[in-house]
Amino acid sequence: PTLGYILGYGAHCFELYGMRTWIVAFWTFVTHRHPQATALPSPLVVSVLVTVMAMPASIWGNELALRHGRHRAIRRIQFASAAVALAIGTLSAFNPWLLLALVLVYAITVPADSGALTAGMSATASFRVHFNSSGVFEAVASIPPDGLREDDTRHAAVPVSERFPVVILSDAPAG
């Protein structure tokens, strides 16, 4: 199950970063396509709204997972997010206020599964997988800026397989 959460989180990150890089260009397209709608918020304002809504949406999604089951909540959130994305793409030529409402709903559905995916990975991982999947930043940050040298003993006690999480992606017990 841990690998499923890790892969789900990878898909989540793909969608999240895609949405964050796309939102300014998309909303610029909407405002130029509908010049008669002068009261539309600017792409900057829409981008800020989308970003600010992410943290409470993540917390809300994890609360749903606690109340209704993690797998069920993640599945429903991800399907809802895909449906909203398809609606945005399909309706891009229609009313800009409808698009704004859809974009704001998408700003909730995209990050909503983040907390549940992270909690699921942490809850199902063995100690070794948990350390490696959550310790990536500590492992990478501990490498000196000038790299490692043969005579450098600061990191000699930690094998490479325990420093980089990409090497270990199984639920098999450490042995």
C-alpha positions as YAML, in Angstrom:
chain: A
units: angstrom
residues:
- id: 1
  name: PRO
  ca: [0.00, 0.00, 0.00]
- id: 2
  name: THR
  ca: [2.86, 2.42, 0.64]
- id: 3
  name: LEU
  ca: [3.99, 2.33, -2.96]
- id: 4
  name: GLY
  ca: [0.43, 3.14, -4.04]
- id: 5
  name: TYR
  ca: [0.44, 6.24, -1.86]
- id: 6
  name: ILE
  ca: [3.85, 7.26, -3.22]
- id: 7
  name: LEU
  ca: [2.67, 6.84, -6.82]
- id: 8
  name: GLY
  ca: [-0.59, 8.65, -6.02]
- id: 9
  name: TYR
  ca: [1.40, 11.50, -4.55]
- id: 10
  name: GLY
  ca: [3.50, 11.62, -7.71]
- id: 11
  name: ALA
  ca: [0.32, 12.00, -9.79]
- id: 12
  name: HIS
  ca: [-0.91, 14.62, -7.33]
- id: 13
  name: CYS
  ca: [2.32, 16.64, -7.71]
- id: 14
  name: PHE
  ca: [2.12, 16.39, -11.51]
- id: 15
  name: GLU
  ca: [-1.41, 17.82, -11.44]
- id: 16
  name: LEU
  ca: [-0.59, 20.45, -8.80]
- id: 17
  name: TYR
  ca: [2.46, 21.86, -10.56]
- id: 18
  name: GLY
  ca: [0.69, 21.65, -13.91]
- id: 19
  name: MET
  ca: [-2.19, 23.71, -12.54]
- id: 20
  name: ARG
  ca: [0.12, 26.24, -10.89]
- id: 21
  name: THR
  ca: [2.13, 26.81, -14.06]
- id: 22
  name: TRP
  ca: [-0.98, 26.86, -16.25]
- id: 23
  name: ILE
  ca: [-3.29, 29.14, -14.26]
- id: 24
  name: VAL
  ca: [-1.76, 32.51, -15.24]
- id: 25
  name: ALA
  ca: [-1.60, 31.66, -18.95]
- id: 26
  name: PHE
  ca: [-5.10, 30.19, -18.92]
- id: 27
  name: TRP
  ca: [-6.66, 33.14, -17.12]
- id: 28
  name: THR
  ca: [-4.86, 35.55, -19.47]
- id: 29
  name: PHE
  ca: [-6.44, 33.62, -22.35]
- id: 30
  name: VAL
  ca: [-9.88, 33.91, -20.70]
- id: 31
  name: THR
  ca: [-9.59, 37.67, -20.10]
- id: 32
  name: HIS
  ca: [-8.44, 38.28, -23.71]
- id: 33
  name: ARG
  ca: [-11.15, 36.06, -25.11]
- id: 34
  name: HIS
  ca: [-13.83, 38.00, -23.20]
- id: 35
  name: PRO
  ca: [-12.78, 41.69, -23.39]
- id: 36
  name: GLN
  ca: [-16.37, 42.81, -22.75]
- id: 37
  name: ALA
  ca: [-16.20, 41.34, -19.23]
- id: 38
  name: THR
  ca: [-14.27, 44.25, -17.69]
- id: 39
  name: ALA
  ca: [-14.85, 43.29, -14.04]
- id: 40
  name: LEU
  ca: [-12.94, 40.00, -14.30]
- id: 41
  name: PRO
  ca: [-10.07, 39.63, -11.84]
- id: 42
  name: SER
  ca: [-6.56, 39.80, -13.25]
- id: 43
  name: PRO
  ca: [-4.47, 36.65, -13.78]
- id: 44
  name: LEU
  ca: [-2.37, 37.69, -10.77]
- id: 45
  name: VAL
  ca: [-5.43, 37.86, -8.49]
- id: 46
  name: VAL
  ca: [-6.71, 34.48, -9.71]
- id: 47
  name: SER
  ca: [-3.26, 32.95, -9.20]
- id: 48
  name: VAL
  ca: [-3.07, 34.28, -5.63]
- id: 49
  name: LEU
  ca: [-6.58, 33.00, -4.83]
- id: 50
  name: VAL
  ca: [-5.72, 29.55, -6.17]
- id: 51
  name: THR
  ca: [-2.51, 29.43, -4.13]
- id: 52
  name: VAL
  ca: [-4.08, 30.68, -0.89]
- id: 53
  name: MET
  ca: [-6.87, 28.11, -1.14]
- id: 54
  name: ALA
  ca: [-4.41, 25.19, -1.28]
- id: 55
  name: MET
  ca: [-3.55, 24.79, 2.41]
- id: 56
  name: PRO
  ca: [-7.08, 24.74, 3.81]
- id: 57
  name: ALA
  ca: [-8.09, 22.40, 0.97]
- id: 58
  name: SER
  ca: [-5.33, 19.97, 1.92]
- id: 59
  name: ILE
  ca: [-6.41, 20.00, 5.56]
- id: 60
  name: TRP
  ca: [-10.05, 19.61, 4.56]
- id: 61
  name: GLY
  ca: [-9.20, 16.65, 2.31]
- id: 62
  name: ASN
  ca: [-7.36, 14.88, 5.11]
- id: 63
  name: GLU
  ca: [-10.31, 15.49, 7.46]
- id: 64
  name: LEU
  ca: [-12.59, 13.86, 4.86]
- id: 65
  name: ALA
  ca: [-10.18, 10.94, 4.72]
- id: 66
  name: LEU
  ca: [-10.32, 10.53, 8.50]
- id: 67
  name: ARG
  ca: [-14.12, 10.59, 8.53]
- id: 68
  name: HIS
  ca: [-14.92, 8.56, 5.42]
- id: 69
  name: GLY
  ca: [-11.87, 6.36, 4.88]
- id: 70
  name: ARG
  ca: [-8.61, 7.28, 3.24]
- id: 71
  name: HIS
  ca: [-8.95, 5.25, 0.03]
- id: 72
  name: ARG
  ca: [-12.53, 6.36, -0.58]
- id: 73
  name: ALA
  ca: [-11.73, 10.03, 0.05]
- id: 74
  name: ILE
  ca: [-8.63, 10.03, -2.16]
- id: 75
  name: ARG
  ca: [-10.48, 8.26, -4.97]
- id: 76
  name: ARG
  ca: [-13.43, 10.66, -4.84]
- id: 77
  name: ILE
  ca: [-11.23, 13.75, -4.63]
- id: 78
  name: GLN
  ca: [-9.08, 12.63, -7.58]
- id: 79
  name: PHE
  ca: [-12.11, 11.80, -9.73]
- id: 80
  name: ALA
  ca: [-13.73, 15.14, -8.83]
- id: 81
  name: SER
  ca: [-10.52, 16.93, -9.73]
- id: 82
  name: ALA
  ca: [-10.34, 15.18, -13.10]
- id: 83
  name: ALA
  ca: [-14.00, 16.02, -13.79]
- id: 84
  name: VAL
  ca: [-13.46, 19.69, -12.98]
- id: 85
  name: ALA
  ca: [-10.34, 19.80, -15.18]
- id: 86
  name: LEU
  ca: [-12.31, 18.30, -18.07]
- id: 87
  name: ALA
  ca: [-15.13, 20.79, -17.51]
- id: 88
  name: ILE
  ca: [-12.68, 23.71, -17.55]
- id: 89
  name: GLY
  ca: [-11.16, 22.52, -20.83]
- id: 90
  name: THR
  ca: [-14.53, 21.82, -22.42]
- id: 91
  name: LEU
  ca: [-16.13, 25.10, -21.34]
- id: 92
  name: SER
  ca: [-13.17, 27.41, -21.98]
- id: 93
  name: ALA
  ca: [-15.12, 29.37, -24.61]
- id: 94
  name: PHE
  ca: [-18.14, 29.96, -22.39]
- id: 95
  name: ASN
  ca: [-18.99, 32.47, -19.65]
- id: 96
  name: PRO
  ca: [-15.81, 33.64, -17.87]
- id: 97
  name: TRP
  ca: [-17.60, 33.79, -14.51]
- id: 98
  name: LEU
  ca: [-18.49, 30.12, -14.84]
- id: 99
  name: LEU
  ca: [-14.83, 29.43, -15.66]
- id: 100
  name: LEU
  ca: [-13.74, 31.40, -12.61]
- id: 101
  name: ALA
  ca: [-16.04, 29.31, -10.40]
- id: 102
  name: LEU
  ca: [-14.65, 26.11, -11.94]
- id: 103
  name: VAL
  ca: [-11.05, 27.29, -11.51]
- id: 104
  name: LEU
  ca: [-11.73, 28.02, -7.83]
- id: 105
  name: VAL
  ca: [-13.29, 24.58, -7.37]
- id: 106
  name: TYR
  ca: [-10.23, 23.10, -9.09]
- id: 107
  name: ALA
  ca: [-8.06, 25.08, -6.67]
- id: 108
  name: ILE
  ca: [-9.73, 23.06, -3.90]
- id: 109
  name: THR
  ca: [-9.83, 19.62, -5.54]
- id: 110
  name: VAL
  ca: [-6.20, 19.55, -6.71]
- id: 111
  name: PRO
  ca: [-4.52, 19.94, -3.28]
- id: 112
  name: ALA
  ca: [-7.32, 18.23, -1.31]
- id: 113
  name: ASP
  ca: [-5.76, 14.76, -1.56]
- id: 114
  name: SER
  ca: [-2.29, 15.88, -0.44]
- id: 115
  name: GLY
  ca: [-2.72, 15.43, 3.31]
- id: 116
  name: ALA
  ca: [-4.48, 12.09, 2.93]
- id: 117
  name: LEU
  ca: [-1.77, 10.76, 0.60]
- id: 118
  name: THR
  ca: [1.02, 11.86, 2.95]
- id: 119
  name: ALA
  ca: [-0.74, 10.45, 6.02]
- id: 120
  name: GLY
  ca: [-1.44, 7.19, 4.19]
- id: 121
  name: MET
  ca: [2.19, 6.80, 3.21]
- id: 122
  name: SER
  ca: [3.34, 7.49, 6.75]
- id: 123
  name: ALA
  ca: [0.77, 5.16, 8.31]
- id: 124
  name: THR
  ca: [1.48, 2.19, 6.03]
- id: 125
  name: ALA
  ca: [5.25, 2.46, 5.59]
- id: 126
  name: SER
  ca: [7.69, 0.30, 7.44]
- id: 127
  name: PHE
  ca: [10.31, 2.28, 9.36]
- id: 128
  name: ARG
  ca: [12.88, 1.85, 6.59]
- id: 129
  name: VAL
  ca: [10.54, 3.04, 3.82]
- id: 130
  name: HIS
  ca: [9.18, 5.84, 6.01]
- id: 131
  name: PHE
  ca: [12.68, 7.10, 6.79]
- id: 132
  name: ASN
  ca: [13.73, 6.97, 3.17]
- id: 133
  name: SER
  ca: [10.61, 8.50, 1.66]
- id: 134
  name: SER
  ca: [10.39, 11.38, 4.11]
- id: 135
  name: GLY
  ca: [14.13, 11.83, 4.69]
- id: 136
  name: VAL
  ca: [15.07, 12.76, 1.14]
- id: 137
  name: PHE
  ca: [15.55, 16.44, 1.89]
- id: 138
  name: GLU
  ca: [17.70, 15.76, 4.94]
- id: 139
  name: ALA
  ca: [19.86, 13.32, 2.96]
- id: 140
  name: VAL
  ca: [20.37, 15.67, 0.03]
- id: 141
  name: ALA
  ca: [20.82, 18.74, 2.24]
- id: 142
  name: SER
  ca: [23.56, 17.04, 4.22]
- id: 143
  name: ILE
  ca: [25.88, 16.73, 1.20]
- id: 144
  name: PRO
  ca: [28.46, 19.52, 1.35]
- id: 145
  name: PRO
  ca: [28.36, 22.09, -1.49]
- id: 146
  name: ASP
  ca: [31.74, 20.95, -2.80]
- id: 147
  name: GLY
  ca: [30.60, 17.29, -2.93]
- id: 148
  name: LEU
  ca: [32.05, 14.23, -1.22]
- id: 149
  name: ARG
  ca: [35.71, 13.32, -1.40]
- id: 150
  name: GLU
  ca: [37.28, 9.92, -0.82]
- id: 151
  name: ASP
  ca: [38.90, 11.08, 2.42]
- id: 152
  name: ASP
  ca: [35.63, 12.60, 3.70]
- id: 153
  name: THR
  ca: [34.43, 10.55, 6.68]
- id: 154
  name: ARG
  ca: [31.44, 12.73, 7.64]
- id: 155
  name: HIS
  ca: [29.04, 10.55, 5.64]
- id: 156
  name: ALA
  ca: [30.91, 7.24, 5.65]
- id: 157
  name: ALA
  ca: [28.59, 5.60, 8.21]
- id: 158
  name: VAL
  ca: [25.45, 6.03, 6.09]
- id: 159
  name: PRO
  ca: [25.22, 3.72, 3.05]
- id: 160
  name: VAL
  ca: [23.93, 5.23, -0.18]
- id: 161
  name: SER
  ca: [20.82, 3.00, -0.09]
- id: 162
  name: GLU
  ca: [19.74, 4.68, 3.14]
- id: 163
  name: ARG
  ca: [20.52, 8.22, 1.97]
- id: 164
  name: PHE
  ca: [18.42, 8.35, -1.19]
- id: 165
  name: PRO
  ca: [14.74, 7.29, -1.23]
- id: 166
  name: VAL
  ca: [14.61, 6.39, -4.91]
- id: 167
  name: VAL
  ca: [16.61, 3.24, -4.19]
- id: 168
  name: ILE
  ca: [14.02, 1.75, -1.80]
- id: 169
  name: LEU
  ca: [10.38, 1.68, -2.88]
- id: 170
  name: SER
  ca: [9.05, -1.56, -1.44]
- id: 171
  name: ASP
  ca: [7.15, -2.66, 1.63]
- id: 172
  name: ALA
  ca: [9.48, -5.61, 2.12]
- id: 173
  name: PRO
  ca: [10.93, -5.80, 5.61]
- id: 174
  name: ALA
  ca: [14.50, -4.64, 5.94]
- id: 175
  name: GLY
  ca: [16.78, -7.60, 6.23]
...
